[in-house]
């Protein structure tokens, strides 16, 4: 008999893939702006590293990924003993929940809406979920979050910049919340998911990880999936207290990060030129898309990430219809029903060509609709 909580589980809803849409609509050229992937593709240094290490695919990777941990630690100026590495940061989220909160007596606190892996993995592991609504404008109500915390709280998850809104709270506010959490629930850890922090214009000022006073209860999640362009290889990492990292490495399956992903991660950290080009492409593309969407009458939320949250103009078609109409044009963006945000859409920042094609298609779809309503 499966566990009832597993039988009633709603699975993670990923962005549609290019293959799915190609087959369904019989299209040749498809633009995917649904999963916040890198607009420049994979770095040439990464592709070389994968080719060079392909002959070693028959070997097991080295346990504990020590070379990659050292390179990541150097990038952040922390001890290698505080680094955890996983098969995507998704795996790290799951392991943290399993380390700290395996029973129904413990609760996990997060915002609603939030990145759905937190509630899904919490539910799989049998934990009670407590969720504080985001403010109307998608900013964080930290006091509502703190109100949900008690002696049974083990983990609190926040995302900054946030997905799907792009909102980035001031790091002073996060530091204050971490301090309040430490007073109210000294047993709990604050997991700060910074998957998109690289794209924030002023990372040094916005990330607590870059500050001199890292709170003792903070765990920072980062990923190679977005700014480093390795989403398909599955590689994420975290900076955490050494005592927690020690537990992490005992729980993680010994070889969950494969040999090519590890080499790709090392090469990606070396490729400063690619990283710089990515950040510039995203910064310019984000401005271009934000003003283009606003020009079409859409409401666009300010974003520090590589995507934009938007709403169609009042009286225009429904978000779901617009998503379908774009699919027929070969453009995949992200509907947000799985976040409980039926009226909203999220578009990843693509390269200049993709951004232009997307805006033109959207203008056509919105325009056709307003002609129809005049008839
Ligand atoms: C994309 C994303 C991640 C990264 O997940 P990986 O498993 O590392 O690919 C983590 N958190 C959030 C909020 C994300 O949007």
Short mmCIF file of C-alpha atoms and ligand atoms in Angstrom, two decimals:
data_model
loop_
_atom_site.label_atom_id
_atom_site.label_comp_id
_atom_site.label_asym_id
_atom_site.label_seq_id
_atom_site.Cartn_x
_atom_site.Cartn_y
_atom_site.Cartn_z
CA UNK A 1 0.00 0.00 0.00
CA UNK A 2 1.50 3.37 -0.95
CA UNK A 3 1.50 6.09 1.69
CA UNK A 4 -1.65 8.26 1.42
CA UNK A 5 0.45 11.44 1.24
CA UNK A 6 2.25 10.01 -1.79
CA UNK A 7 -0.96 8.88 -3.50
CA UNK A 8 -2.43 12.37 -3.23
CA UNK A 9 0.79 14.15 -4.26
CA UNK A 10 0.59 16.72 -7.04
CA UNK A 11 3.74 16.29 -9.12
CA UNK A 12 6.12 19.10 -10.09
CA UNK A 13 5.00 20.76 -13.35
CA UNK A 14 8.04 21.57 -15.49
CA UNK A 15 8.11 24.00 -18.42
CA UNK A 16 7.14 22.30 -21.71
CA UNK A 17 10.08 20.98 -23.69
CA UNK A 18 10.90 21.78 -27.30
CA UNK A 19 10.26 18.17 -28.38
CA UNK A 20 6.77 18.11 -26.84
CA UNK A 21 5.72 21.23 -28.72
CA UNK A 22 7.39 20.24 -32.00
CA UNK A 23 5.37 17.00 -32.09
CA UNK A 24 2.09 18.49 -30.86
CA UNK A 25 1.92 21.43 -33.29
CA UNK A 26 4.08 20.02 -36.05
CA UNK A 27 6.45 23.01 -35.94
CA UNK A 28 10.03 23.33 -37.11
CA UNK A 29 11.44 26.30 -35.25
CA UNK A 30 10.74 26.62 -31.58
CA UNK A 31 11.77 29.22 -29.04
CA UNK A 32 11.78 28.14 -25.41
CA UNK A 33 11.47 30.88 -22.83
CA UNK A 34 9.84 28.75 -20.15
CA UNK A 35 12.50 27.42 -17.76
CA UNK A 36 14.90 30.34 -17.22
CA UNK A 37 17.74 28.60 -19.04
CA UNK A 38 20.85 30.39 -20.24
CA UNK A 39 20.12 32.59 -23.30
CA UNK A 40 23.60 31.95 -24.73
CA UNK A 41 23.46 28.15 -24.42
CA UNK A 42 26.44 26.21 -23.06
CA UNK A 43 29.89 27.80 -22.64
CA UNK A 44 32.53 26.67 -25.20
CA UNK A 45 34.93 25.82 -22.33
CA UNK A 46 32.24 23.57 -20.83
CA UNK A 47 31.67 21.83 -24.16
CA UNK A 48 35.43 21.20 -24.50
CA UNK A 49 35.63 19.82 -20.97
CA UNK A 50 32.75 17.42 -21.61
CA UNK A 51 34.38 16.21 -24.84
CA UNK A 52 37.73 15.75 -23.07
CA UNK A 53 36.20 13.74 -20.23
CA UNK A 54 33.79 11.67 -22.32
CA UNK A 55 36.35 8.80 -22.52
CA UNK A 56 36.29 8.60 -18.70
CA UNK A 57 32.54 7.98 -18.57
CA UNK A 58 33.21 4.38 -17.57
CA UNK A 59 34.77 5.53 -14.25
CA UNK A 60 32.91 6.34 -11.05
CA UNK A 61 33.33 9.96 -10.00
CA UNK A 62 35.46 10.77 -6.96
CA UNK A 63 33.27 10.71 -3.85
CA UNK A 64 32.53 14.11 -2.33
CA UNK A 65 33.53 16.15 -5.41
CA UNK A 66 36.55 17.67 -3.58
CA UNK A 67 38.03 19.60 -6.55
CA UNK A 68 34.72 21.21 -7.37
CA UNK A 69 34.03 22.00 -3.70
CA UNK A 70 37.42 23.74 -3.49
CA UNK A 71 36.72 25.81 -6.62
CA UNK A 72 33.28 26.84 -5.37
CA UNK A 73 34.65 27.69 -1.92
CA UNK A 74 37.32 29.90 -3.54
CA UNK A 75 34.66 31.72 -5.56
CA UNK A 76 32.75 32.66 -2.41
CA UNK A 77 35.71 33.07 -0.06
CA UNK A 78 34.48 30.36 2.34
CA UNK A 79 35.88 27.07 3.63
CA UNK A 80 35.54 24.01 1.33
CA UNK A 81 34.13 22.23 4.37
CA UNK A 82 31.05 24.48 4.19
CA UNK A 83 30.19 23.42 0.60
CA UNK A 84 27.52 20.88 -0.36
CA UNK A 85 27.13 19.77 -3.99
CA UNK A 86 24.14 17.98 -5.45
CA UNK A 87 22.38 16.73 -8.55
CA UNK A 88 20.83 20.16 -9.02
CA UNK A 89 19.94 22.29 -6.02
CA UNK A 90 16.69 20.28 -6.07
CA UNK A 91 18.62 17.34 -4.58
CA UNK A 92 20.08 19.57 -1.87
CA UNK A 93 16.59 20.78 -0.92
CA UNK A 94 15.40 17.20 -0.58
CA UNK A 95 18.41 16.15 1.50
CA UNK A 96 18.10 19.14 3.86
CA UNK A 97 14.48 18.19 4.53
CA UNK A 98 15.45 14.56 5.14
CA UNK A 99 18.27 15.56 7.50
CA UNK A 100 16.22 17.86 9.69
CA UNK A 101 12.54 17.12 9.36
CA UNK A 102 11.53 13.60 8.67
CA UNK A 103 8.49 13.23 10.86
CA UNK A 104 4.98 14.62 10.88
CA UNK A 105 5.82 16.32 14.15
CA UNK A 106 8.04 18.82 12.36
CA UNK A 107 6.97 21.69 10.17
CA UNK A 108 8.49 23.53 7.24
CA UNK A 109 7.68 27.17 6.58
CA UNK A 110 7.65 28.96 3.23
CA UNK A 111 5.77 31.61 1.28
CA UNK A 112 2.77 31.01 -0.97
CA UNK A 113 3.31 31.13 -3.92
CA UNK A 114 6.87 29.79 -3.96
CA UNK A 115 9.15 27.46 -5.93
CA UNK A 116 7.12 24.26 -5.82
CA UNK A 117 9.99 21.89 -5.01
CA UNK A 118 9.94 23.05 -1.34
CA UNK A 119 6.32 22.05 -0.64
CA UNK A 120 6.53 18.93 -2.81
CA UNK A 121 9.64 17.53 -1.11
CA UNK A 122 8.31 18.54 2.32
CA UNK A 123 5.09 16.61 1.63
CA UNK A 124 6.96 13.55 0.32
CA UNK A 125 9.02 13.50 3.50
CA UNK A 126 5.91 13.70 5.66
CA UNK A 127 6.27 17.19 7.05
CA UNK A 128 3.59 19.67 7.96
CA UNK A 129 3.69 22.72 5.71
CA UNK A 130 3.03 26.22 6.90
CA UNK A 131 2.73 28.90 4.25
CA UNK A 132 2.50 32.68 4.57
CA UNK A 133 0.94 34.52 1.64
CA UNK A 134 3.16 36.93 -0.27
CA UNK A 135 1.99 40.54 -0.20
CA UNK A 136 -0.28 41.65 -3.08
CA UNK A 137 2.73 43.08 -4.95
CA UNK A 138 4.76 39.86 -4.35
CA UNK A 139 7.04 41.47 -1.75
CA UNK A 140 7.84 39.48 1.43
CA UNK A 141 5.87 39.81 4.63
CA UNK A 142 8.60 38.55 6.98
CA UNK A 143 6.49 39.03 10.08
CA UNK A 144 3.77 36.74 8.63
CA UNK A 145 6.49 34.16 8.02
CA UNK A 146 7.82 34.51 11.55
CA UNK A 147 4.31 34.11 12.99
CA UNK A 148 4.22 30.57 11.58
CA UNK A 149 7.47 29.54 13.27
CA UNK A 150 7.43 27.51 16.50
CA UNK A 151 9.46 24.91 18.38
CA UNK A 152 8.54 22.25 15.77
CA UNK A 153 9.87 24.32 12.84
CA UNK A 154 12.97 22.81 11.26
CA UNK A 155 13.44 24.74 8.01
CA UNK A 156 12.25 28.05 6.57
CA UNK A 157 12.63 28.53 2.80
CA UNK A 158 12.87 31.86 1.02
CA UNK A 159 13.92 32.57 -2.59
CA UNK A 160 15.84 35.70 -3.54
CA UNK A 161 15.49 36.93 -6.23
CA UNK A 162 12.09 35.26 -5.99
CA UNK A 163 10.57 32.90 -8.52
CA UNK A 164 8.15 33.63 -10.23
CA UNK A 165 8.05 37.36 -9.36
CA UNK A 166 11.73 38.42 -9.66
CA UNK A 167 11.42 40.38 -6.39
CA UNK A 168 14.66 40.76 -4.40
CA UNK A 169 14.39 41.86 -0.76
CA UNK A 170 17.09 44.03 0.85
CA UNK A 171 19.68 41.82 2.51
CA UNK A 172 19.27 43.78 5.76
CA UNK A 173 15.68 42.51 5.93
CA UNK A 174 16.84 38.92 5.48
CA UNK A 175 19.53 39.39 8.14
CA UNK A 176 16.92 40.76 10.54
CA UNK A 177 14.62 37.85 9.83
CA UNK A 178 17.47 35.35 10.35
CA UNK A 179 18.18 36.95 13.74
CA UNK A 180 14.51 36.84 14.78
CA UNK A 181 14.31 33.22 13.66
CA UNK A 182 17.38 32.34 15.73
CA UNK A 183 15.72 33.85 18.81
CA UNK A 184 12.29 32.32 18.24
CA UNK A 185 13.38 28.90 16.91
CA UNK A 186 17.08 28.26 17.63
CA UNK A 187 16.74 24.73 16.19
CA UNK A 188 15.59 25.96 12.74
CA UNK A 189 17.66 26.83 9.67
CA UNK A 190 16.86 29.53 7.13
CA UNK A 191 17.37 28.24 3.59
CA UNK A 192 18.03 31.17 1.25
CA UNK A 193 17.62 29.98 -2.34
CA UNK A 194 19.79 32.26 -4.49
CA UNK A 195 19.37 30.38 -7.79
CA UNK A 196 19.02 33.73 -9.60
CA UNK A 197 21.30 35.95 -7.49
CA UNK A 198 23.92 36.16 -10.25
CA UNK A 199 21.43 38.15 -12.33
CA UNK A 200 20.76 40.77 -9.67
CA UNK A 201 22.44 43.98 -10.79
CA UNK A 202 24.15 44.43 -7.43
CA UNK A 203 24.84 40.92 -6.13
CA UNK A 204 27.46 42.12 -3.64
CA UNK A 205 24.94 44.35 -1.92
CA UNK A 206 21.92 42.04 -2.24
CA UNK A 207 23.32 38.66 -1.19
CA UNK A 208 23.92 37.95 2.49
CA UNK A 209 26.46 35.40 1.30
CA UNK A 210 28.63 38.30 0.13
CA UNK A 211 28.40 40.09 3.50
CA UNK A 212 30.87 39.90 6.37
CA UNK A 213 28.22 38.73 8.81
CA UNK A 214 26.75 35.50 7.54
CA UNK A 215 24.07 34.40 10.05
CA UNK A 216 24.93 31.12 11.79
CA UNK A 217 21.50 29.66 10.88
CA UNK A 218 21.69 30.45 7.14
CA UNK A 219 22.04 27.95 4.30
CA UNK A 220 22.56 29.41 0.81
CA UNK A 221 21.50 27.51 -2.31
CA UNK A 222 23.09 28.25 -5.66
CA UNK A 223 22.92 26.43 -8.98
CA UNK A 224 24.84 25.89 -12.21
CA UNK A 225 21.51 25.61 -14.06
CA UNK A 226 20.88 29.26 -14.82
CA UNK A 227 23.78 31.72 -15.16
CA UNK A 228 26.30 28.93 -15.87
CA UNK A 229 24.10 27.22 -18.47
CA UNK A 230 24.31 23.63 -17.14
CA UNK A 231 20.61 22.89 -16.49
CA UNK A 232 20.71 19.61 -18.42
CA UNK A 233 23.75 18.30 -16.52
CA UNK A 234 22.10 18.79 -13.10
CA UNK A 235 24.54 20.55 -10.78
CA UNK A 236 23.77 22.69 -7.76
CA UNK A 237 25.58 23.65 -4.59
CA UNK A 238 25.07 25.21 -1.21
CA UNK A 239 27.09 27.14 1.34
CA UNK A 240 26.14 26.06 4.85
CA UNK A 241 27.51 25.71 8.39
CA UNK A 242 30.27 23.06 8.39
CA UNK A 243 28.32 20.90 10.85
CA UNK A 244 25.39 20.75 8.41
CA UNK A 245 27.65 20.08 5.40
CA UNK A 246 29.12 17.14 7.32
CA UNK A 247 25.62 15.67 7.72
CA UNK A 248 24.82 16.44 4.09
CA UNK A 249 27.74 14.40 2.74
CA UNK A 250 26.77 11.44 4.91
CA UNK A 251 23.22 11.45 3.49
CA UNK A 252 23.90 12.21 -0.18
CA UNK A 253 24.19 9.18 -2.47
CA UNK A 254 27.92 8.81 -3.15
CA UNK A 255 27.79 9.39 -6.92
CA UNK A 256 24.74 11.57 -7.55
CA UNK A 257 26.91 14.17 -9.31
CA UNK A 258 28.31 12.50 -12.41
CA UNK A 259 31.83 12.84 -13.76
CA UNK A 260 30.86 15.06 -16.75
CA UNK A 261 28.79 17.41 -14.58
CA UNK A 262 31.72 17.82 -12.20
CA UNK A 263 34.17 18.64 -15.01
CA UNK A 264 31.61 20.95 -16.63
CA UNK A 265 31.16 22.78 -13.33
CA UNK A 266 34.93 23.30 -12.98
CA UNK A 267 35.13 24.60 -16.57
CA UNK A 268 32.09 26.86 -16.08
CA UNK A 269 33.72 28.50 -13.05
CA UNK A 270 36.79 29.22 -15.23
CA UNK A 271 34.82 30.79 -18.09
CA UNK A 272 34.56 34.39 -16.88
CA UNK A 273 33.97 35.67 -20.43
CA UNK A 274 30.88 33.50 -20.87
CA UNK A 275 29.54 34.48 -17.49
CA UNK A 276 30.01 38.17 -18.21
CA UNK A 277 28.37 37.84 -21.63
CA UNK A 278 25.43 35.99 -20.02
CA UNK A 279 24.87 38.67 -17.41
CA UNK A 280 25.03 41.44 -20.04
CA UNK A 281 22.66 39.60 -22.38
CA UNK A 282 20.19 39.10 -19.53
CA UNK A 283 20.43 42.66 -18.27
CA UNK A 284 19.84 44.17 -21.75
CA UNK A 285 17.20 41.61 -22.71
CA UNK A 286 15.32 42.16 -19.46
CA UNK A 287 15.12 45.92 -20.12
CA UNK A 288 14.08 45.33 -23.73
CA UNK A 289 11.34 42.86 -22.76
CA UNK A 290 10.08 44.91 -19.81
CA UNK A 291 9.61 48.04 -21.91
CA UNK A 292 8.21 46.01 -24.83
CA UNK A 293 5.63 44.31 -22.61
CA UNK A 294 4.70 47.60 -20.97
CA UNK A 295 4.36 49.11 -24.46
CA UNK A 296 1.77 46.43 -25.27
CA UNK A 297 -0.22 47.45 -22.19
CA UNK A 298 0.91 44.53 -20.01
CA UNK A 299 1.62 44.93 -16.30
CA UNK A 300 5.23 43.90 -15.66
CA UNK A 301 6.79 43.31 -12.24
CA UNK A 302 10.33 44.59 -11.56
CA UNK A 303 12.72 41.63 -11.78
CA UNK A 304 16.26 41.03 -10.52
CA UNK A 305 16.31 37.60 -12.21
CA UNK A 306 16.47 36.29 -15.81
CA UNK A 307 12.70 36.24 -16.25
CA UNK A 308 9.74 38.60 -16.06
CA UNK A 309 6.34 38.12 -14.45
CA UNK A 310 3.56 39.85 -16.35
CA UNK A 311 -0.18 40.17 -16.78
CA UNK A 312 -1.96 40.84 -20.06
CA UNK A 313 -3.78 44.16 -20.56
CA UNK A 314 -7.23 44.37 -18.94
CA UNK A 315 -9.99 43.13 -21.27
CA UNK A 316 -7.52 41.18 -23.37
CA UNK A 317 -7.50 37.38 -23.64
CA UNK A 318 -6.95 35.00 -20.71
CA UNK A 319 -3.38 34.06 -19.77
CA UNK A 320 -4.01 30.40 -20.66
CA UNK A 321 -5.34 31.31 -24.12
CA UNK A 322 -2.35 33.54 -24.73
CA UNK A 323 0.01 30.72 -23.71
CA UNK A 324 -1.73 28.39 -26.21
CA UNK A 325 -1.67 30.99 -28.99
CA UNK A 326 2.09 31.48 -28.46
CA UNK A 327 2.65 27.71 -28.55
CA UNK A 328 1.02 27.60 -31.98
CA UNK A 329 3.60 30.17 -33.08
CA UNK A 330 6.35 27.94 -31.71
CA UNK A 331 7.03 30.02 -28.60
CA UNK A 332 7.00 28.40 -25.17
CA UNK A 333 6.56 30.59 -22.09
CA UNK A 334 5.43 29.59 -18.60
CA UNK A 335 1.80 29.65 -17.48
CA UNK A 336 1.63 29.85 -13.68
CA UNK A 337 -1.39 27.71 -12.79
CA UNK A 338 0.87 25.34 -10.83
CA UNK A 339 1.82 28.34 -8.64
CA UNK A 340 -1.88 29.14 -8.14
CA UNK A 341 -1.46 32.25 -10.36
CA UNK A 342 -3.82 31.56 -13.27
CA UNK A 343 -3.90 35.15 -14.52
CA UNK A 344 -0.14 35.56 -14.78
CA UNK A 345 2.55 34.55 -17.24
CA UNK A 346 6.30 34.28 -16.86
CA UNK A 347 8.77 34.70 -19.70
CA UNK A 348 12.47 33.92 -19.51
CA UNK A 349 14.86 36.45 -20.98
CA UNK A 350 16.17 35.00 -24.24
CA UNK A 351 18.77 36.22 -26.70
CA UNK A 352 17.93 39.41 -28.68
CA UNK A 353 16.47 37.46 -31.61
CA UNK A 354 14.22 35.34 -29.38
CA UNK A 355 13.05 38.34 -27.37
CA UNK A 356 12.12 40.18 -30.58
CA UNK A 357 10.20 37.22 -32.03
CA UNK A 358 8.34 36.73 -28.75
CA UNK A 359 7.29 40.39 -28.50
CA UNK A 360 6.14 40.48 -32.14
CA UNK A 361 4.08 37.32 -31.70
CA UNK A 362 2.53 38.63 -28.50
CA UNK A 363 1.71 41.97 -30.16
CA UNK A 364 -0.04 40.08 -32.94
CA UNK A 365 -2.01 37.89 -30.50
CA UNK A 366 -3.11 40.81 -28.34
CA UNK A 367 -3.87 42.93 -31.45
CA UNK A 368 -6.02 40.26 -33.12
CA UNK A 369 -7.96 39.94 -29.93
CA UNK A 370 -8.74 43.65 -29.66
CA UNK A 371 -9.85 43.70 -33.35
CA UNK A 372 -12.23 40.82 -32.61
CA UNK A 373 -13.74 42.60 -29.63
CA UNK A 374 -14.38 45.71 -31.79
CA UNK A 375 -16.40 43.71 -34.34
C1 LIG B 1 15.77 26.92 -11.23
C2 LIG B 1 15.67 26.99 -9.76
C3 LIG B 1 16.52 26.23 -8.95
C4 LIG B 1 17.60 25.38 -9.56
O1 LIG B 1 17.30 24.06 -9.56
P1 LIG B 1 18.38 23.00 -10.05
O2 LIG B 1 17.89 21.76 -9.43
O3 LIG B 1 19.72 23.44 -9.52
O4 LIG B 1 18.33 23.01 -11.54
C5 LIG B 1 16.42 26.34 -7.59
N1 LIG B 1 15.54 27.19 -7.02
C6 LIG B 1 14.72 27.94 -7.76
C7 LIG B 1 13.78 28.87 -7.10
C8 LIG B 1 14.74 27.84 -9.15
O5 LIG B 1 13.89 28.57 -9.88
#
